[in-house]
PDB file of C-alpha atoms and ligand atoms in Angstrom:
ATOM      1  CA  MET A   1     -45.320   5.752  18.653  1.00  0.00           C
ATOM      2  CA  ASN A   2     -45.197   6.701  14.804  1.00  0.00           C
ATOM      3  CA  LYS A   3     -41.741   7.206  13.185  1.00  0.00           C
ATOM      4  CA  ILE A   4     -40.558   8.917  10.093  1.00  0.00           C
ATOM      5  CA  GLY A   5     -37.442   7.654   8.162  1.00  0.00           C
ATOM      6  CA  ILE A   6     -35.739   9.355   5.002  1.00  0.00           C
ATOM      7  CA  ASP A   7     -33.403   7.567   2.769  1.00  0.00           C
ATOM      8  CA  LEU A   8     -31.169   9.964   0.957  1.00  0.00           C
ATOM      9  CA  GLY A   9     -29.789   8.135  -2.085  1.00  0.00           C
ATOM     10  CA  GLY A  10     -27.791   9.214  -4.996  1.00  0.00           C
ATOM     11  CA  THR A  11     -30.978   8.853  -7.426  1.00  0.00           C
ATOM     12  CA  LYS A  12     -33.773   9.097  -5.240  1.00  0.00           C
ATOM     13  CA  ILE A  13     -34.985  10.489  -1.673  1.00  0.00           C
ATOM     14  CA  GLU A  14     -37.341   8.287  -0.076  1.00  0.00           C
ATOM     15  CA  GLY A  15     -39.770   9.118   3.048  1.00  0.00           C
ATOM     16  CA  ILE A  16     -41.720   6.684   5.064  1.00  0.00           C
ATOM     17  CA  LEU A  17     -43.962   6.788   7.992  1.00  0.00           C
ATOM     18  CA  LEU A  18     -44.260   3.832  10.127  1.00  0.00           C
ATOM     19  CA  ASP A  19     -46.769   3.000  13.153  1.00  0.00           C
ATOM     20  CA  ASP A  20     -45.680   1.464  16.442  1.00  0.00           C
ATOM     21  CA  PHE A  21     -45.548  -2.134  14.839  1.00  0.00           C
ATOM     22  CA  GLY A  22     -43.355  -1.169  11.796  1.00  0.00           C
ATOM     23  CA  ASN A  23     -46.386  -0.990   9.498  1.00  0.00           C
ATOM     24  CA  THR A  24     -45.986   1.416   6.740  1.00  0.00           C
ATOM     25  CA  LEU A  25     -48.664   4.173   7.014  1.00  0.00           C
ATOM     26  CA  GLU A  26     -47.256   6.202   3.896  1.00  0.00           C
ATOM     27  CA  ARG A  27     -44.309   6.052   1.757  1.00  0.00           C
ATOM     28  CA  ASN A  28     -43.239   8.651  -0.908  1.00  0.00           C
ATOM     29  CA  ARG A  29     -40.220   9.129  -3.211  1.00  0.00           C
ATOM     30  CA  VAL A  30     -38.776  11.966  -5.160  1.00  0.00           C
ATOM     31  CA  PRO A  31     -35.739  12.144  -7.536  1.00  0.00           C
ATOM     32  CA  THR A  32     -32.667  13.416  -5.723  1.00  0.00           C
ATOM     33  CA  ASN A  33     -31.618  15.514  -8.859  1.00  0.00           C
ATOM     34  CA  ARG A  34     -28.303  15.926  -7.400  1.00  0.00           C
ATOM     35  CA  GLU A  35     -27.163  18.097 -10.372  1.00  0.00           C
ATOM     36  CA  ASN A  36     -29.633  20.888  -9.137  1.00  0.00           C
ATOM     37  CA  GLY A  37     -27.139  21.099  -5.875  1.00  0.00           C
ATOM     38  CA  TYR A  38     -27.329  21.036  -2.193  1.00  0.00           C
ATOM     39  CA  GLU A  39     -29.895  23.548  -1.512  1.00  0.00           C
ATOM     40  CA  SER A  40     -32.413  21.697  -3.825  1.00  0.00           C
ATOM     41  CA  ILE A  41     -31.699  18.399  -2.119  1.00  0.00           C
ATOM     42  CA  ILE A  42     -32.298  19.870   1.471  1.00  0.00           C
ATOM     43  CA  GLU A  43     -35.754  21.447   0.037  1.00  0.00           C
ATOM     44  CA  ARG A  44     -36.900  18.025  -1.205  1.00  0.00           C
ATOM     45  CA  ILE A  45     -36.051  16.303   2.208  1.00  0.00           C
ATOM     46  CA  VAL A  46     -37.924  19.075   4.129  1.00  0.00           C
ATOM     47  CA  SER A  47     -40.941  18.983   2.075  1.00  0.00           C
ATOM     48  CA  LEU A  48     -40.974  15.003   2.208  1.00  0.00           C
ATOM     49  CA  ILE A  49     -40.921  15.270   6.024  1.00  0.00           C
ATOM     50  CA  LYS A  50     -43.664  18.016   6.037  1.00  0.00           C
ATOM     51  CA  GLU A  51     -45.867  15.856   3.997  1.00  0.00           C
ATOM     52  CA  LEU A  52     -45.494  12.920   6.389  1.00  0.00           C
ATOM     53  CA  GLN A  53     -45.783  15.171   9.461  1.00  0.00           C
ATOM     54  CA  ASN A  54     -49.075  16.253   7.956  1.00  0.00           C
ATOM     55  CA  ILE A  55     -50.433  12.785   8.017  1.00  0.00           C
ATOM     56  CA  SER A  56     -49.174  12.199  11.793  1.00  0.00           C
ATOM     57  CA  LYS A  57     -47.482  14.199  14.219  1.00  0.00           C
ATOM     58  CA  ILE A  58     -44.222  12.773  15.374  1.00  0.00           C
ATOM     59  CA  ASN A  59     -42.655  13.418  18.873  1.00  0.00           C
ATOM     60  CA  SER A  60     -39.506  11.413  18.312  1.00  0.00           C
ATOM     61  CA  SER A  61     -36.609  12.404  16.253  1.00  0.00           C
ATOM     62  CA  ILE A  62     -36.549  11.899  12.484  1.00  0.00           C
ATOM     63  CA  GLY A  63     -33.872   9.566  10.936  1.00  0.00           C
ATOM     64  CA  ILE A  64     -31.892  10.072   7.975  1.00  0.00           C
ATOM     65  CA  CYS A  65     -29.977   7.333   6.001  1.00  0.00           C
ATOM     66  CA  THR A  66     -27.137   9.080   4.318  1.00  0.00           C
ATOM     67  CA  PRO A  67     -24.836   7.786   1.427  1.00  0.00           C
ATOM     68  CA  GLY A  68     -21.455   8.042   3.023  1.00  0.00           C
ATOM     69  CA  ALA A  69     -19.688   8.331   6.414  1.00  0.00           C
ATOM     70  CA  ILE A  70     -20.606  10.805   8.925  1.00  0.00           C
ATOM     71  CA  SER A  71     -17.974  12.512  11.119  1.00  0.00           C
ATOM     72  CA  PRO A  72     -18.773  12.109  14.808  1.00  0.00           C
ATOM     73  CA  GLN A  73     -17.181  15.503  15.550  1.00  0.00           C
ATOM     74  CA  THR A  74     -18.716  17.646  13.011  1.00  0.00           C
ATOM     75  CA  GLU A  75     -21.693  15.545  12.070  1.00  0.00           C
ATOM     76  CA  ARG A  76     -21.035  16.297   8.423  1.00  0.00           C
ATOM     77  CA  ILE A  77     -20.399  13.689   5.621  1.00  0.00           C
ATOM     78  CA  LYS A  78     -16.944  13.053   5.085  1.00  0.00           C
ATOM     79  CA  ASN A  79     -17.312  11.083   1.923  1.00  0.00           C
ATOM     80  CA  SER A  80     -20.075  10.438  -0.704  1.00  0.00           C
ATOM     81  CA  ASN A  81     -20.755   9.967  -4.550  1.00  0.00           C
ATOM     82  CA  THR A  82     -23.208  12.761  -3.980  1.00  0.00           C
ATOM     83  CA  VAL A  83     -20.408  15.230  -3.674  1.00  0.00           C
ATOM     84  CA  CYS A  84     -22.395  18.311  -3.044  1.00  0.00           C
ATOM     85  CA  LEU A  85     -23.240  16.846   0.318  1.00  0.00           C
ATOM     86  CA  ILE A  86     -19.688  16.633   1.428  1.00  0.00           C
ATOM     87  CA  GLY A  87     -18.948  18.816   4.391  1.00  0.00           C
ATOM     88  CA  LYS A  88     -22.229  20.472   4.476  1.00  0.00           C
ATOM     89  CA  PRO A  89     -24.396  21.020   7.766  1.00  0.00           C
ATOM     90  CA  ILE A  90     -27.176  18.881   6.550  1.00  0.00           C
ATOM     91  CA  LYS A  91     -28.579  18.197  10.166  1.00  0.00           C
ATOM     92  CA  GLU A  92     -28.672  21.933  11.032  1.00  0.00           C
ATOM     93  CA  ASP A  93     -30.071  22.949   7.780  1.00  0.00           C
ATOM     94  CA  ILE A  94     -32.923  20.609   8.018  1.00  0.00           C
ATOM     95  CA  GLU A  95     -33.441  21.174  11.646  1.00  0.00           C
ATOM     96  CA  SER A  96     -33.730  24.918  11.227  1.00  0.00           C
ATOM     97  CA  LYS A  97     -36.572  24.089   8.676  1.00  0.00           C
ATOM     98  CA  ILE A  98     -38.673  21.593  10.647  1.00  0.00           C
ATOM     99  CA  ASP A  99     -39.790  21.401  14.514  1.00  0.00           C
ATOM    100  CA  CYS A 100     -37.961  18.200  15.082  1.00  0.00           C
ATOM    101  CA  LYS A 101     -34.441  16.786  15.932  1.00  0.00           C
ATOM    102  CA  ILE A 102     -32.663  14.957  13.158  1.00  0.00           C
ATOM    103  CA  LYS A 103     -30.507  11.686  13.617  1.00  0.00           C
ATOM    104  CA  MET A 104     -28.094  10.572  10.679  1.00  0.00           C
ATOM    105  CA  GLU A 105     -26.481   7.129  10.047  1.00  0.00           C
ATOM    106  CA  ASN A 106     -24.754   5.842   7.033  1.00  0.00           C
ATOM    107  CA  ASP A 107     -26.476   3.211   4.802  1.00  0.00           C
ATOM    108  CA  ALA A 108     -24.786   0.281   6.467  1.00  0.00           C
ATOM    109  CA  ASN A 109     -25.712   1.123   9.960  1.00  0.00           C
ATOM    110  CA  CYS A 110     -29.310   1.725   8.683  1.00  0.00           C
ATOM    111  CA  PHE A 111     -29.200  -1.585   6.867  1.00  0.00           C
ATOM    112  CA  ALA A 112     -28.198  -3.322  10.097  1.00  0.00           C
ATOM    113  CA  ILE A 113     -30.814  -1.664  12.166  1.00  0.00           C
ATOM    114  CA  ALA A 114     -33.742  -2.283   9.682  1.00  0.00           C
ATOM    115  CA  GLU A 115     -32.975  -5.895   9.497  1.00  0.00           C
ATOM    116  CA  ALA A 116     -32.641  -6.255  13.310  1.00  0.00           C
ATOM    117  CA  LYS A 117     -35.816  -4.536  13.846  1.00  0.00           C
ATOM    118  CA  LEU A 118     -38.177  -5.648  10.932  1.00  0.00           C
ATOM    119  CA  GLY A 119     -35.951  -8.136   8.803  1.00  0.00           C
ATOM    120  CA  ALA A 120     -34.021 -11.350   8.851  1.00  0.00           C
ATOM    121  CA  THR A 121     -32.577 -10.939  12.175  1.00  0.00           C
ATOM    122  CA  ILE A 122     -35.538  -9.855  14.341  1.00  0.00           C
ATOM    123  CA  GLY A 123     -34.964 -11.189  18.051  1.00  0.00           C
ATOM    124  CA  TYR A 124     -31.161 -11.206  18.039  1.00  0.00           C
ATOM    125  CA  ASN A 125     -29.399  -9.111  20.443  1.00  0.00           C
ATOM    126  CA  VAL A 126     -26.219  -8.393  18.746  1.00  0.00           C
ATOM    127  CA  VAL A 127     -26.497  -8.149  14.929  1.00  0.00           C
ATOM    128  CA  PHE A 128     -23.749  -7.696  12.387  1.00  0.00           C
ATOM    129  CA  GLY A 129     -25.058  -6.171   9.192  1.00  0.00           C
ATOM    130  CA  VAL A 130     -22.950  -6.638   6.201  1.00  0.00           C
ATOM    131  CA  ILE A 131     -23.260  -4.848   2.724  1.00  0.00           C
ATOM    132  CA  ILE A 132     -21.339  -6.391  -0.010  1.00  0.00           C
ATOM    133  CA  GLY A 133     -21.960  -4.384  -3.206  1.00  0.00           C
ATOM    134  CA  THR A 134     -19.827  -1.603  -4.983  1.00  0.00           C
ATOM    135  CA  GLY A 135     -18.016  -1.546  -1.610  1.00  0.00           C
ATOM    136  CA  VAL A 136     -17.884  -3.535   1.614  1.00  0.00           C
ATOM    137  CA  GLY A 137     -19.438  -1.994   4.711  1.00  0.00           C
ATOM    138  CA  GLY A 138     -20.894  -3.089   7.889  1.00  0.00           C
ATOM    139  CA  GLY A 139     -22.863  -1.904  10.892  1.00  0.00           C
ATOM    140  CA  ILE A 140     -23.396  -3.265  14.487  1.00  0.00           C
ATOM    141  CA  VAL A 141     -26.658  -3.210  16.302  1.00  0.00           C
ATOM    142  CA  ILE A 142     -26.755  -4.076  20.037  1.00  0.00           C
ATOM    143  CA  ASN A 143     -30.113  -4.457  21.907  1.00  0.00           C
ATOM    144  CA  GLY A 144     -31.776  -2.439  19.103  1.00  0.00           C
ATOM    145  CA  LYS A 145     -29.461   0.309  18.889  1.00  0.00           C
ATOM    146  CA  VAL A 146     -26.597   1.120  16.478  1.00  0.00           C
ATOM    147  CA  HIS A 147     -23.139   0.819  18.120  1.00  0.00           C
ATOM    148  CA  GLN A 148     -21.219   3.631  16.405  1.00  0.00           C
ATOM    149  CA  GLY A 149     -17.757   3.277  18.198  1.00  0.00           C
ATOM    150  CA  ARG A 150     -15.568   5.947  19.307  1.00  0.00           C
ATOM    151  CA  MET A 151     -14.561   7.073  15.833  1.00  0.00           C
ATOM    152  CA  ALA A 152     -17.845   6.166  14.179  1.00  0.00           C
ATOM    153  CA  ILE A 153     -15.992   3.341  12.356  1.00  0.00           C
ATOM    154  CA  ALA A 154     -17.421   0.244  14.241  1.00  0.00           C
ATOM    155  CA  GLY A 155     -18.308  -2.700  11.680  1.00  0.00           C
ATOM    156  CA  GLU A 156     -16.000  -1.235   9.041  1.00  0.00           C
ATOM    157  CA  TRP A 157     -14.488  -4.762   8.092  1.00  0.00           C
ATOM    158  CA  GLY A 158     -14.299  -3.759   4.361  1.00  0.00           C
ATOM    159  CA  HIS A 159     -11.011  -2.114   5.284  1.00  0.00           C
ATOM    160  CA  HIS A 160      -9.596  -4.883   7.424  1.00  0.00           C
ATOM    161  CA  THR A 161      -6.135  -6.048   5.841  1.00  0.00           C
ATOM    162  CA  LEU A 162      -6.733  -9.285   4.388  1.00  0.00           C
ATOM    163  CA  TYR A 163      -3.255  -9.475   2.600  1.00  0.00           C
ATOM    164  CA  PRO A 164      -0.393  -7.118   3.504  1.00  0.00           C
ATOM    165  CA  ASN A 165       0.925  -5.808   0.218  1.00  0.00           C
ATOM    166  CA  GLY A 166      -2.245  -6.937  -1.589  1.00  0.00           C
ATOM    167  CA  ASN A 167      -4.502  -5.035  -3.779  1.00  0.00           C
ATOM    168  CA  GLN A 168      -4.343  -1.218  -3.668  1.00  0.00           C
ATOM    169  CA  CYS A 169      -7.430   0.103  -1.863  1.00  0.00           C
ATOM    170  CA  TYR A 170      -8.789   3.630  -2.474  1.00  0.00           C
ATOM    171  CA  CYS A 171      -8.386   4.201   1.249  1.00  0.00           C
ATOM    172  CA  GLY A 172      -4.660   4.412   0.831  1.00  0.00           C
ATOM    173  CA  ASN A 173      -4.064   0.850   2.367  1.00  0.00           C
ATOM    174  CA  LYS A 174      -3.227  -2.245   0.582  1.00  0.00           C
ATOM    175  CA  GLY A 175      -4.970  -5.633   0.882  1.00  0.00           C
ATOM    176  CA  CYS A 176      -8.327  -4.493   2.160  1.00  0.00           C
ATOM    177  CA  VAL A 177     -11.192  -6.890   2.335  1.00  0.00           C
ATOM    178  CA  GLU A 178     -13.086  -4.739  -0.060  1.00  0.00           C
ATOM    179  CA  THR A 179     -10.513  -5.041  -2.981  1.00  0.00           C
ATOM    180  CA  TYR A 180     -11.100  -8.834  -2.966  1.00  0.00           C
ATOM    181  CA  ILE A 181     -14.912  -9.380  -2.362  1.00  0.00           C
ATOM    182  CA  SER A 182     -16.874  -6.331  -3.656  1.00  0.00           C
ATOM    183  CA  GLY A 183     -18.659  -6.719  -6.744  1.00  0.00           C
ATOM    184  CA  PRO A 184     -16.140  -4.717  -8.899  1.00  0.00           C
ATOM    185  CA  SER A 185     -13.156  -6.419  -7.385  1.00  0.00           C
ATOM    186  CA  LEU A 186     -14.826  -9.932  -8.043  1.00  0.00           C
ATOM    187  CA  GLU A 187     -15.361  -8.737 -11.732  1.00  0.00           C
ATOM    188  CA  LYS A 188     -11.763  -7.523 -11.916  1.00  0.00           C
ATOM    189  CA  ARG A 189     -10.421 -10.799 -10.663  1.00  0.00           C
ATOM    190  CA  TRP A 190     -12.551 -12.655 -13.367  1.00  0.00           C
ATOM    191  CA  THR A 191     -10.909 -10.344 -16.145  1.00  0.00           C
ATOM    192  CA  GLU A 192      -7.242 -11.135 -14.623  1.00  0.00           C
ATOM    193  CA  LEU A 193      -8.121 -14.768 -15.000  1.00  0.00           C
ATOM    194  CA  THR A 194      -9.800 -15.098 -18.017  1.00  0.00           C
ATOM    195  CA  GLY A 195      -9.158 -11.718 -20.015  1.00  0.00           C
ATOM    196  CA  GLU A 196     -13.054 -11.408 -20.207  1.00  0.00           C
ATOM    197  CA  ILE A 197     -14.989  -8.371 -19.078  1.00  0.00           C
ATOM    198  CA  LYS A 198     -18.163  -9.843 -17.520  1.00  0.00           C
ATOM    199  CA  LEU A 199     -20.703  -8.629 -14.849  1.00  0.00           C
ATOM    200  CA  LEU A 200     -20.789 -10.397 -11.637  1.00  0.00           C
ATOM    201  CA  GLN A 201     -24.296 -11.577 -12.308  1.00  0.00           C
ATOM    202  CA  HIS A 202     -23.263 -13.198 -15.427  1.00  0.00           C
ATOM    203  CA  ILE A 203     -20.282 -15.005 -14.203  1.00  0.00           C
ATOM    204  CA  ILE A 204     -22.551 -16.686 -11.589  1.00  0.00           C
ATOM    205  CA  ALA A 205     -25.461 -17.303 -14.154  1.00  0.00           C
ATOM    206  CA  GLU A 206     -23.262 -18.717 -16.842  1.00  0.00           C
ATOM    207  CA  ALA A 207     -21.184 -20.844 -14.337  1.00  0.00           C
ATOM    208  CA  GLY A 208     -23.051 -24.069 -15.278  1.00  0.00           C
ATOM    209  CA  GLN A 209     -22.321 -23.738 -19.209  1.00  0.00           C
ATOM    210  CA  LEU A 210     -18.650 -23.026 -19.284  1.00  0.00           C
ATOM    211  CA  SER A 211     -15.953 -24.899 -21.631  1.00  0.00           C
ATOM    212  CA  SER A 212     -13.548 -27.070 -19.504  1.00  0.00           C
ATOM    213  CA  ASP A 213     -10.735 -24.317 -19.875  1.00  0.00           C
ATOM    214  CA  LYS A 214     -13.157 -21.508 -18.514  1.00  0.00           C
ATOM    215  CA  GLU A 215     -14.503 -23.961 -15.834  1.00  0.00           C
ATOM    216  CA  LYS A 216     -11.101 -24.218 -14.333  1.00  0.00           C
ATOM    217  CA  PHE A 217     -10.796 -20.401 -14.101  1.00  0.00           C
ATOM    218  CA  TYR A 218     -14.367 -20.291 -12.497  1.00  0.00           C
ATOM    219  CA  LEU A 219     -13.467 -22.739 -10.073  1.00  0.00           C
ATOM    220  CA  LYS A 220     -10.316 -20.878  -8.985  1.00  0.00           C
ATOM    221  CA  TRP A 221     -12.188 -17.645  -8.929  1.00  0.00           C
ATOM    222  CA  LYS A 222     -14.930 -19.043  -6.676  1.00  0.00           C
ATOM    223  CA  LYS A 223     -12.497 -20.904  -4.472  1.00  0.00           C
ATOM    224  CA  GLU A 224     -10.639 -17.510  -3.814  1.00  0.00           C
ATOM    225  CA  PHE A 225     -13.828 -15.689  -3.275  1.00  0.00           C
ATOM    226  CA  ILE A 226     -15.019 -18.238  -0.679  1.00  0.00           C
ATOM    227  CA  THR A 227     -11.731 -18.471   1.096  1.00  0.00           C
ATOM    228  CA  ASN A 228     -11.507 -14.378   1.418  1.00  0.00           C
ATOM    229  CA  PHE A 229     -15.230 -14.214   2.329  1.00  0.00           C
ATOM    230  CA  GLY A 230     -14.559 -16.765   4.904  1.00  0.00           C
ATOM    231  CA  ILE A 231     -11.307 -15.388   6.474  1.00  0.00           C
ATOM    232  CA  ALA A 232     -12.862 -11.772   6.500  1.00  0.00           C
ATOM    233  CA  LEU A 233     -16.106 -12.677   8.080  1.00  0.00           C
ATOM    234  CA  ALA A 234     -14.524 -15.081  10.766  1.00  0.00           C
ATOM    235  CA  ASN A 235     -12.166 -11.976  11.906  1.00  0.00           C
ATOM    236  CA  VAL A 236     -15.378 -10.128  12.663  1.00  0.00           C
ATOM    237  CA  ILE A 237     -16.879 -13.231  14.661  1.00  0.00           C
ATOM    238  CA  ASP A 238     -13.827 -13.525  16.395  1.00  0.00           C
ATOM    239  CA  ILE A 239     -13.777  -9.778  17.703  1.00  0.00           C
ATOM    240  CA  LEU A 240     -17.610  -9.302  18.035  1.00  0.00           C
ATOM    241  CA  ASP A 241     -19.201 -12.655  18.423  1.00  0.00           C
ATOM    242  CA  PRO A 242     -22.554 -11.521  17.245  1.00  0.00           C
ATOM    243  CA  ASP A 243     -25.723 -13.526  17.793  1.00  0.00           C
ATOM    244  CA  ALA A 244     -26.526 -13.286  14.113  1.00  0.00           C
ATOM    245  CA  ILE A 245     -25.098 -11.923  10.628  1.00  0.00           C
ATOM    246  CA  VAL A 246     -27.238 -10.586   7.888  1.00  0.00           C
ATOM    247  CA  LEU A 247     -25.795 -10.214   4.353  1.00  0.00           C
ATOM    248  CA  GLY A 248     -27.037  -7.332   2.046  1.00  0.00           C
ATOM    249  CA  GLY A 249     -25.861  -5.653  -1.158  1.00  0.00           C
ATOM    250  CA  GLY A 250     -25.858  -6.964  -4.873  1.00  0.00           C
ATOM    251  CA  VAL A 251     -23.159  -9.598  -4.046  1.00  0.00           C
ATOM    252  CA  SER A 252     -25.437 -11.110  -1.173  1.00  0.00           C
ATOM    253  CA  ASN A 253     -27.620 -12.495  -3.848  1.00  0.00           C
ATOM    254  CA  ILE A 254     -25.142 -15.143  -4.713  1.00  0.00           C
ATOM    255  CA  ASP A 255     -26.577 -18.629  -3.469  1.00  0.00           C
ATOM    256  CA  PHE A 256     -23.227 -20.274  -2.549  1.00  0.00           C
ATOM    257  CA  LEU A 257     -22.363 -17.864   0.192  1.00  0.00           C
ATOM    258  CA  TYR A 258     -25.025 -19.398   2.226  1.00  0.00           C
ATOM    259  CA  ASN A 259     -23.601 -22.802   1.935  1.00  0.00           C
ATOM    260  CA  LYS A 260     -19.885 -23.063   0.901  1.00  0.00           C
ATOM    261  CA  GLY A 261     -19.372 -19.361   2.111  1.00  0.00           C
ATOM    262  CA  ILE A 262     -20.728 -20.129   5.644  1.00  0.00           C
ATOM    263  CA  GLU A 263     -18.711 -23.237   5.724  1.00  0.00           C
ATOM    264  CA  SER A 264     -15.579 -21.185   4.874  1.00  0.00           C
ATOM    265  CA  VAL A 265     -16.391 -18.736   7.741  1.00  0.00           C
ATOM    266  CA  TYR A 266     -16.894 -21.383  10.171  1.00  0.00           C
ATOM    267  CA  ASN A 267     -13.647 -23.089   9.375  1.00  0.00           C
ATOM    268  CA  ASN A 268     -11.815 -19.853  10.012  1.00  0.00           C
ATOM    269  CA  VAL A 269     -13.395 -18.938  13.413  1.00  0.00           C
ATOM    270  CA  PHE A 270     -11.289 -19.341  16.545  1.00  0.00           C
ATOM    271  CA  SER A 271     -13.790 -21.738  18.258  1.00  0.00           C
ATOM    272  CA  GLU A 272     -14.314 -25.553  18.030  1.00  0.00           C
ATOM    273  CA  GLN A 273     -18.154 -24.931  17.912  1.00  0.00           C
ATOM    274  CA  VAL A 274     -19.508 -22.198  15.600  1.00  0.00           C
ATOM    275  CA  ASP A 275     -23.101 -21.843  14.880  1.00  0.00           C
ATOM    276  CA  THR A 276     -23.408 -18.104  14.245  1.00  0.00           C
ATOM    277  CA  PRO A 277     -26.440 -17.836  11.837  1.00  0.00           C
ATOM    278  CA  ILE A 278     -25.755 -15.939   8.599  1.00  0.00           C
ATOM    279  CA  PHE A 279     -29.044 -14.798   6.974  1.00  0.00           C
ATOM    280  CA  LYS A 280     -29.715 -13.166   3.378  1.00  0.00           C
ATOM    281  CA  ASN A 281     -31.505  -9.879   4.125  1.00  0.00           C
ATOM    282  CA  LYS A 282     -35.294  -9.651   3.872  1.00  0.00           C
ATOM    283  CA  LEU A 283     -35.918  -5.851   3.156  1.00  0.00           C
ATOM    284  CA  GLY A 284     -33.690  -5.594   0.093  1.00  0.00           C
ATOM    285  CA  ASP A 285     -33.239  -1.919  -1.173  1.00  0.00           C
ATOM    286  CA  SER A 286     -35.946  -0.817   1.505  1.00  0.00           C
ATOM    287  CA  ALA A 287     -33.535  -1.266   4.577  1.00  0.00           C
ATOM    288  CA  GLY A 288     -32.414   2.440   4.274  1.00  0.00           C
ATOM    289  CA  VAL A 289     -35.600   3.893   4.556  1.00  0.00           C
ATOM    290  CA  PHE A 290     -36.996   1.602   7.362  1.00  0.00           C
ATOM    291  CA  GLY A 291     -33.488   1.731   9.272  1.00  0.00           C
ATOM    292  CA  ALA A 292     -33.835   5.477   9.197  1.00  0.00           C
ATOM    293  CA  ALA A 293     -37.032   5.400  10.976  1.00  0.00           C
ATOM    294  CA  TYR A 294     -35.737   3.358  13.615  1.00  0.00           C
ATOM    295  CA  LEU A 295     -32.466   5.542  14.384  1.00  0.00           C
TER     296      LEU A 295
HETATM  297 ZN1   ZN B   1      -9.396   0.234   2.125  1.00  0.00          ZN
END
């Protein structure tokens, strides 16, 4: 059965038509142009869907990957950096213009299901998909389906408390995981230690050529990062005990997470024997649109 997925991003809207085996039959993208407002975004999504429906009739519902959390009561977006989408009846507005049902999920859940169906964690029953980028999010897939949870917050490990009275988080709490291991928090910590403003990829790339003073800071920074990553992910394993974990987002490109990072996770898990595989994602930025097709 062919499927359609739409990834609604801040800068682009992407649509994909997949066949039964997950092969791409058609893939199109248009700019979001969010400055043109909500109605224009809905029109763009609808015309993308119609183009794909013209190529192949779809019987199943169409999935949309959204930037931001969706309220389970109202099915409206609660928070998003594309602010014109917040609180709007996106699902009804699109359904009223096409002859199909819509299913919406946030990007972490779409990432998890995409990697479980087509990416790094094919064949694993319980998959925890992690996004560590500007923020820290997560999604749980059980037997090929997204597990949303009663309040649709399942997998939101980014706001577990790592340190009571720790860093202030935008969510109102203190010491959330996100305030320690997201890209911006890692950069902020580097500045606190060294006084330098540096992008994460430069901190990593230049690690081998630091002066001995700077190297001391780097080792401290790296040790804290690995410790925080290990404790945070081990807490998830203790609760969910997934069959596999897959990492996505910009921070997931750091190689030491897959050796020292995994070691730190295993050291913090409540079990003598731990062998949970932790993979790097395979789909990269395409996870949103593929995941949407599998909702
Ligand atoms: Zn928080």
